Short mmCIF file of C-alpha atoms in Angstrom, two decimals:
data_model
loop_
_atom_site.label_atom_id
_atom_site.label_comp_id
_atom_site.label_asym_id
_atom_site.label_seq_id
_atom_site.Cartn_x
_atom_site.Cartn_y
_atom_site.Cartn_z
CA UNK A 12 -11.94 13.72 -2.55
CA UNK A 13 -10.00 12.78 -5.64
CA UNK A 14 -7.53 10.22 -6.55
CA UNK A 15 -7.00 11.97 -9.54
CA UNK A 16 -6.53 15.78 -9.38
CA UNK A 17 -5.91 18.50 -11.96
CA UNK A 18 -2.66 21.07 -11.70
CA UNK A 19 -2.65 23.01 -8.49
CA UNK A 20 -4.26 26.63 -9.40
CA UNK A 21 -6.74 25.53 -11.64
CA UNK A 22 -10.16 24.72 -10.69
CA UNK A 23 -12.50 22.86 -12.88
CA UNK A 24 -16.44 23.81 -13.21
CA UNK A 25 -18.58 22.30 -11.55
CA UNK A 26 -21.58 20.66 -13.75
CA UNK A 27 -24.03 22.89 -15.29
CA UNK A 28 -27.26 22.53 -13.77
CA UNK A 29 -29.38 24.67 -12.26
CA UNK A 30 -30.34 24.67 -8.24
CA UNK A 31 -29.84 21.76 -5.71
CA UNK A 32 -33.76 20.46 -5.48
CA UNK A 33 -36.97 21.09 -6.95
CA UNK A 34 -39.35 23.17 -5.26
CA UNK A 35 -40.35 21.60 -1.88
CA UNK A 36 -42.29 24.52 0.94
CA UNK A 37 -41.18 21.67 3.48
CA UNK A 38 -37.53 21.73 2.40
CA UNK A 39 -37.73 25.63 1.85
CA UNK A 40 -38.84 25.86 5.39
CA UNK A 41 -36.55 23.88 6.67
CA UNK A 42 -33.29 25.65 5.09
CA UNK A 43 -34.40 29.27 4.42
CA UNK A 44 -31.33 30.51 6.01
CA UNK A 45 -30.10 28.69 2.93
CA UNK A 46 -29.90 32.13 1.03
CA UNK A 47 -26.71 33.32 3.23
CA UNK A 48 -24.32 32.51 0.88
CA UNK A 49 -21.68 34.70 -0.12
CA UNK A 50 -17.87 34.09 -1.13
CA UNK A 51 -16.25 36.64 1.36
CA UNK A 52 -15.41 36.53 5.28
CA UNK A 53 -17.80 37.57 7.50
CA UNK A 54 -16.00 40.36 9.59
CA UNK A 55 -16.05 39.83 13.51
CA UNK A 56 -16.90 43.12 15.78
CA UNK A 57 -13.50 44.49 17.73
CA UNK A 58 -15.94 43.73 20.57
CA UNK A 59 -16.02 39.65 19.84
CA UNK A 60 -12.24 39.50 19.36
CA UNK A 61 -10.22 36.87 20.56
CA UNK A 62 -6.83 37.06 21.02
CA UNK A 63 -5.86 35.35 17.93
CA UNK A 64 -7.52 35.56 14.58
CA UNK A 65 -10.97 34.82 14.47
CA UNK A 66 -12.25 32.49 12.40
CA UNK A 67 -15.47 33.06 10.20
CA UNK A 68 -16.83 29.55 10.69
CA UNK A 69 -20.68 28.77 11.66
CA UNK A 70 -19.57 25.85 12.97
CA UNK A 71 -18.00 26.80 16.90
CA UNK A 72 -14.70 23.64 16.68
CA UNK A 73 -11.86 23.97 14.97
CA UNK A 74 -11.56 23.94 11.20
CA UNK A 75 -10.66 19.93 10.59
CA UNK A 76 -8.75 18.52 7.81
CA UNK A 77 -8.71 14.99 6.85
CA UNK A 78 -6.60 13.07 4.67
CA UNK A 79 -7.67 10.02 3.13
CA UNK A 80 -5.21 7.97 1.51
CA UNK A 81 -7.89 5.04 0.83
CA UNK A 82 -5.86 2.48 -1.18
CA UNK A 83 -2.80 4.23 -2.11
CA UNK A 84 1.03 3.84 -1.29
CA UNK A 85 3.83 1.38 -0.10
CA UNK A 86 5.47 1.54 2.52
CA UNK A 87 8.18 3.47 0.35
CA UNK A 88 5.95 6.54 -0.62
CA UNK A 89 4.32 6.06 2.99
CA UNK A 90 7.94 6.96 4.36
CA UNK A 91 8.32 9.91 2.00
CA UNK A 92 5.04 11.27 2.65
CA UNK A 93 5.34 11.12 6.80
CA UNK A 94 8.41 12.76 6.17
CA UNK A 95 6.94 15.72 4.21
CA UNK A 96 4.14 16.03 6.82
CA UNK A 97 6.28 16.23 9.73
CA UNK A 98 8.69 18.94 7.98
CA UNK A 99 5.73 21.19 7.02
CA UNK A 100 4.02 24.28 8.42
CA UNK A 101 0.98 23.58 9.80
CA UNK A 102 -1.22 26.71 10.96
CA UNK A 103 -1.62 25.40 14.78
CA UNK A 104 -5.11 25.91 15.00
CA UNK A 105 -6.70 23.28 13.07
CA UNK A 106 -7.42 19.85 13.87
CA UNK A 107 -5.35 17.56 11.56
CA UNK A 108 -5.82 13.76 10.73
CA UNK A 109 -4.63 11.41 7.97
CA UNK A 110 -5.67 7.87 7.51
CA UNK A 111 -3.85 5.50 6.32
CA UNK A 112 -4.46 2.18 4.60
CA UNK A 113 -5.03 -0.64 7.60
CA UNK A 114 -1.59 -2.50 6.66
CA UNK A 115 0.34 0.80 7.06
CA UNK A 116 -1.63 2.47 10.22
CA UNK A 117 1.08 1.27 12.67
CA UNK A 118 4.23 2.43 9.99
CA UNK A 119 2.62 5.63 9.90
CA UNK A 120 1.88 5.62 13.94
CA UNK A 121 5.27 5.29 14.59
CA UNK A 122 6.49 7.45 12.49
CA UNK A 123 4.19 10.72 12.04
CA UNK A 124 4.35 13.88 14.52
CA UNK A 125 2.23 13.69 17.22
CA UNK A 126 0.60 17.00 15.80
CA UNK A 127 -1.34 14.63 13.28
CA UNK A 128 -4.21 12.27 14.32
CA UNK A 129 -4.60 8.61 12.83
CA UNK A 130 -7.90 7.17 11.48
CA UNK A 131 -8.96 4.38 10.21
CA UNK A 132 -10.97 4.04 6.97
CA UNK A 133 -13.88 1.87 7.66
CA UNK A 134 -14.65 -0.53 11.02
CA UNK A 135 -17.04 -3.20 11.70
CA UNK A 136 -20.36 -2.49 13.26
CA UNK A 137 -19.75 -4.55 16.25
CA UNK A 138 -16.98 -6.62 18.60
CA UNK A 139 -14.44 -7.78 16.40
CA UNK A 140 -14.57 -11.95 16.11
CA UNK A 141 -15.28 -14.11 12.98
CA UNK A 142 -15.75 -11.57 10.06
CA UNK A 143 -13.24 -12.22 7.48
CA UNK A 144 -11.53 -9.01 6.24
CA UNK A 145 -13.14 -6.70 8.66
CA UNK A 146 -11.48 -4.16 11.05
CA UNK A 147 -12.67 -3.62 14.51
CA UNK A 148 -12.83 -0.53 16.93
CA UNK A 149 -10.87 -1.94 19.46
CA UNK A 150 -8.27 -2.81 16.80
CA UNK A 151 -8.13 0.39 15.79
CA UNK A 152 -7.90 2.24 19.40
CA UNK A 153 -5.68 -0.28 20.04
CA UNK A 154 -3.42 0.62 17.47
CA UNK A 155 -3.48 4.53 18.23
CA UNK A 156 -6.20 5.70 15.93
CA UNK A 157 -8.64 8.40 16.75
CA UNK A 158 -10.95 8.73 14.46
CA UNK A 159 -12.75 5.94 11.69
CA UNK A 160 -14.45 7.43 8.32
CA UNK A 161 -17.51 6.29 8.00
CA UNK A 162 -20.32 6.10 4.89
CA UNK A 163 -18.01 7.43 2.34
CA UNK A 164 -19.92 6.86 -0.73
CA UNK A 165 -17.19 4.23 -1.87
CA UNK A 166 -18.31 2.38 1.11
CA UNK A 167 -22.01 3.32 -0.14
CA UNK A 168 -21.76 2.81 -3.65
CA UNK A 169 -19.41 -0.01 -4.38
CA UNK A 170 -19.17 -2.08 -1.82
CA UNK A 171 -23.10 -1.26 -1.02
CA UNK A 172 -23.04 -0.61 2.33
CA UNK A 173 -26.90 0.66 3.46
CA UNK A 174 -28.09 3.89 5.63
CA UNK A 175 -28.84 2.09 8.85
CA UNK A 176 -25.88 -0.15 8.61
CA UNK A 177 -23.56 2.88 8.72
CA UNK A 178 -25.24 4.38 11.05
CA UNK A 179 -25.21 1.19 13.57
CA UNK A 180 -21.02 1.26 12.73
CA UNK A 181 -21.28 4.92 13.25
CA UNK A 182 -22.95 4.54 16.61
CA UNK A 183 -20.50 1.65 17.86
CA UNK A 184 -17.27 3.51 17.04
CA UNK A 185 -18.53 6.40 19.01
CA UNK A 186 -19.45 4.21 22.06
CA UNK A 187 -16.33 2.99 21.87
CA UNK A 188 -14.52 6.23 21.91
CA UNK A 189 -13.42 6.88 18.54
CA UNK A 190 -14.61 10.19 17.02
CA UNK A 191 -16.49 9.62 13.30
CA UNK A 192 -15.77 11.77 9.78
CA UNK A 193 -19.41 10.89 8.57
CA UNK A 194 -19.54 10.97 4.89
CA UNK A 195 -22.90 12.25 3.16
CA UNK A 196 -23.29 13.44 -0.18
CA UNK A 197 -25.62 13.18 -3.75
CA UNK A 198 -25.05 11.27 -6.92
CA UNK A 199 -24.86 13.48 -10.29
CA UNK A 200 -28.46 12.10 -11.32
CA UNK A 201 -29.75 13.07 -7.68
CA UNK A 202 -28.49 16.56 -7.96
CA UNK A 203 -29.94 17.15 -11.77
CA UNK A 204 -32.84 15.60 -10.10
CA UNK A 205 -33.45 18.12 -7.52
CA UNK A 206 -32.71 15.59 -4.78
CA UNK A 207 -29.86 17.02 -3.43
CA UNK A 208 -30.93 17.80 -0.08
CA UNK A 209 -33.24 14.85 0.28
CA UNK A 210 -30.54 12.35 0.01
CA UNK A 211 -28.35 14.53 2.26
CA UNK A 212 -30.88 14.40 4.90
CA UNK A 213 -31.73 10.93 4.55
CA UNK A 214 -28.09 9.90 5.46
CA UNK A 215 -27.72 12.26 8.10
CA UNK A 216 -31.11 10.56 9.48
CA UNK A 217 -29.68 7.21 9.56
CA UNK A 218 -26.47 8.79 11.48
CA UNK A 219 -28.61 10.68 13.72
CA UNK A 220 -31.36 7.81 14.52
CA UNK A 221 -28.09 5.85 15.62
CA UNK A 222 -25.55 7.94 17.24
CA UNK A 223 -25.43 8.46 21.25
CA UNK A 224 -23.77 11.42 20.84
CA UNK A 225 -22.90 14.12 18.04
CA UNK A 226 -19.48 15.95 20.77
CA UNK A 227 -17.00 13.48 18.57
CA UNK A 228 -18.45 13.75 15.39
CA UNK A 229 -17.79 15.56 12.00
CA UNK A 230 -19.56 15.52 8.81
CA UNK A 231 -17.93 15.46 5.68
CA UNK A 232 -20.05 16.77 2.54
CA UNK A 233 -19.07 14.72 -0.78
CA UNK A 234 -20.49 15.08 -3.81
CA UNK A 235 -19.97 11.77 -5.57
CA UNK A 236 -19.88 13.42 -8.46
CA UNK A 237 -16.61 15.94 -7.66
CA UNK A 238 -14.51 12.71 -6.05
CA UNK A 239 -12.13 11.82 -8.29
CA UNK A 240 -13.48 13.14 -11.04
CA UNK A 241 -11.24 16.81 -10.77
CA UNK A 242 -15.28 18.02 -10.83
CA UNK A 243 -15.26 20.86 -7.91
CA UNK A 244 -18.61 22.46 -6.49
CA UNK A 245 -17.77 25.99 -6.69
CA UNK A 246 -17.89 27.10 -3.04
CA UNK A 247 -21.56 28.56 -3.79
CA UNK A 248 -22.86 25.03 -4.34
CA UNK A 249 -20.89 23.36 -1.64
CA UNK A 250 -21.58 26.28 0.94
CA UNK A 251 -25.52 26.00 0.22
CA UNK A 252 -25.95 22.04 1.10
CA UNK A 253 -23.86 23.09 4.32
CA UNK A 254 -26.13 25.31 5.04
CA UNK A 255 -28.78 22.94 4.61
CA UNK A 256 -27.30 20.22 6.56
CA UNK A 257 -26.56 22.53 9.71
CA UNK A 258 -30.30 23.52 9.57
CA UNK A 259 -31.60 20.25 9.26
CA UNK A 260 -29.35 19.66 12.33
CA UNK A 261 -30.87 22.58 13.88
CA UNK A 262 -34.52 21.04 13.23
CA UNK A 263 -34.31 17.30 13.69
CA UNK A 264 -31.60 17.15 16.60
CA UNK A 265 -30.86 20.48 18.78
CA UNK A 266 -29.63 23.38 18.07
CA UNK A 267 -26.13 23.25 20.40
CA UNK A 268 -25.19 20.29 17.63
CA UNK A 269 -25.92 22.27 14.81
CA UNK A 270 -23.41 25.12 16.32
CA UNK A 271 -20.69 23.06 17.61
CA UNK A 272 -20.94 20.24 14.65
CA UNK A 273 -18.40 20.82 12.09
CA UNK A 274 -19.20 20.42 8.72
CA UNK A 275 -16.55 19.61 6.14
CA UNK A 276 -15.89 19.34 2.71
CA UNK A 277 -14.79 16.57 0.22
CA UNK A 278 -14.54 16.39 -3.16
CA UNK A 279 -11.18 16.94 -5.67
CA UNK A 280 -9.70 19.73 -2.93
CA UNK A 281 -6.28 20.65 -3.69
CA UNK A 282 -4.47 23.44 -2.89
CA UNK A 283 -5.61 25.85 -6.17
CA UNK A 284 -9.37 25.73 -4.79
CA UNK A 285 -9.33 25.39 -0.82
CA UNK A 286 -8.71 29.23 -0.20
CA UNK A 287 -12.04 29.87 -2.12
CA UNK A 288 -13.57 27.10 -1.00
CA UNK A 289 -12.65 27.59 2.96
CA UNK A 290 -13.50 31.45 3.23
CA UNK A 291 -17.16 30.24 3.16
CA UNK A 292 -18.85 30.36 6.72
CA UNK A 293 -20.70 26.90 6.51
CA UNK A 294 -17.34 25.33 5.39
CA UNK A 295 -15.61 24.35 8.76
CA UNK A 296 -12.32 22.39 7.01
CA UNK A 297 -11.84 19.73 4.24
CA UNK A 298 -11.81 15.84 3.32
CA UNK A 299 -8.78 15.25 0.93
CA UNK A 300 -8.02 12.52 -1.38
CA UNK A 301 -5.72 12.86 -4.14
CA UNK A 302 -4.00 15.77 -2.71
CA UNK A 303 -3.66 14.44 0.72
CA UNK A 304 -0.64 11.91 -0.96
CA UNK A 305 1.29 14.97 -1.88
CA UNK A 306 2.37 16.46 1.74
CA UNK A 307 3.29 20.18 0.55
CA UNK A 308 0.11 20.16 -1.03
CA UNK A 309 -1.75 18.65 1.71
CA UNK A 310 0.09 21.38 3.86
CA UNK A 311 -1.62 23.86 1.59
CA UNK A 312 -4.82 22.75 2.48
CA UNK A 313 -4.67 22.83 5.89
CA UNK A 314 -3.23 26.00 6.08
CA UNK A 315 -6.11 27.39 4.28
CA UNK A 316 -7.51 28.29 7.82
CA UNK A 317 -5.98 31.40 6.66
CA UNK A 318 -8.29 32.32 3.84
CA UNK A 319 -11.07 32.20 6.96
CA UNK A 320 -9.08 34.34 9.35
CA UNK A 321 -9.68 38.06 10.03
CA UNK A 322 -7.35 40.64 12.08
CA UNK A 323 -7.90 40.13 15.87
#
């Protein structure tokens, strides 16, 4: 996700290094499927039609969009933007969901087509009570939200929030009913490392050591190094760690959730690179920032379903 993104069309390199860990027969096992990766749609048999297009998607849900708006707008811009959204063409097939600063939840609630969900972006890891400046569940289902985003490496990285503490919120929103966007994703030095994978599977360990139940949530790959830096992965890199992540799925919790868990990306999306990016199987939808403010734009992304579509 990106707060600051370059002109729609272009799409910025990703950083020069070379593979996403360093040679680990454990980790080779465990992703060896890894190697699938290819930039065009995987064609669907006449014989596994459905009667719309078919998706390409590894992943069996709907491709997702989020928008994250984290702390951007006024309730000015907020009005403009709801407006855009509920004037634009959204491909009907694709789960949609913006979220909102806290203050402006119920503005945007009241406001927004009921064709868009509402999340919130962060929640405490328990009842609400006496925890200055926190948000609870119930505060949020109370106010119409649907969904909470949860580890985003914001949350990880500047405020410091730990593995097992995200995964104890992550595990109390779900209880509670709300579905979860759980945020995973490497640091530049962990990637040149060769730790990509490592620290992707460490915080999908904490999420899965926690959670009751994987039918309501969505994981969102970020690379902190492409948010807000107009840094893409080039929908190799970005299709490889989803690869990884749906195997590790496969291995450490069940293969059903590794089928039906869909498996997003984030990081500087806007509507020059999400057609690339989406045709990739692993990819099953998107986590915007920057461009999520801009409602044509966002529009763009979400239609991208279309780059994944073939002829019923």
């Amino acid at each position: 996700m990106a707060s600051s993104l370059t002109a729609a069309g272009t799409q910025p390199s990703a950083p020069s290094f070379s593979g996403l860990r360093r040679t680990c027969p454990k980790l080779d096992a465990a992703v060896s499927f890894s190697h699938r990766v290819n930039s065009s749609v995987r064609l669907v048999s006449s014989s596994n039609r459905s009667p719309r297009g078919v998706a390409a998607m590894a992943g069996s849900g709907k491709f997702f969009v989020g928008g994250n708006w984290k702390c951007n707008g006024t309730k000015d811009s907020i009005t403009k933007l709801v407006s855009d959204l509920n004037t634009a063409t959204l491909e009907p097939d694709v789960d949609v969901v913006v979220s909102p600063p806290f203050v402006y939840i119920d503005q945007v609630k009241s406001s927004l087509s009921d064709r868009i969900e509402i999340s919130g972006q962060n929640s405490w890891v328990g009842k609400g009570g006496a925890f200055t400046g926190e948000i609870s569940v119930e505060q949020l289902k109370d106010i119409g939200c649907k969904w909470v985003i949860l580890g985003h490496s914001e949350r990880r990285h500047v405020i410091g929030e730990k593995d097992e503490f995200i995964g104890k919120k992550a595990a109390y929103a779900l209880s509670e009913g709300l579905g979860v966007i759980a945020c995973i994703g490497e640091k530049l030095e962990e990637r040149e490392a060769g730790k990509t994978f490592d620290v992707c599977f460490e915080q999908l360990k904490a999420f899965a050591d926690a959670v009751p139940s994987w039918e309501k949530v969505v994981v969102a790959y970020e690379p902190v190094w492409a948010i807000g830096t107009g840094k893409v992965a080039s929908p190799q890199q970005a299709q490889e760690v989803h690869v990884a992540v749906r195997g590790w799925l496969k291995k450490n919790v069940s293969e059903e959730v590794a089928s039906k868990t869909r498996i997003i990306y984030g990081g500087s999306v806007n509507g020059g690179n999400c057609a690339e990016l989406a045709k990739e199987e692993d990819i099953d939808g998107f986590l915007v920032g920057g461009a999520s403010l801009k409602g044509p734009e966002f529009a763009t992304i979400v239609n991208s379903v279309t780059s994944k579509k073939v002829a019923a």
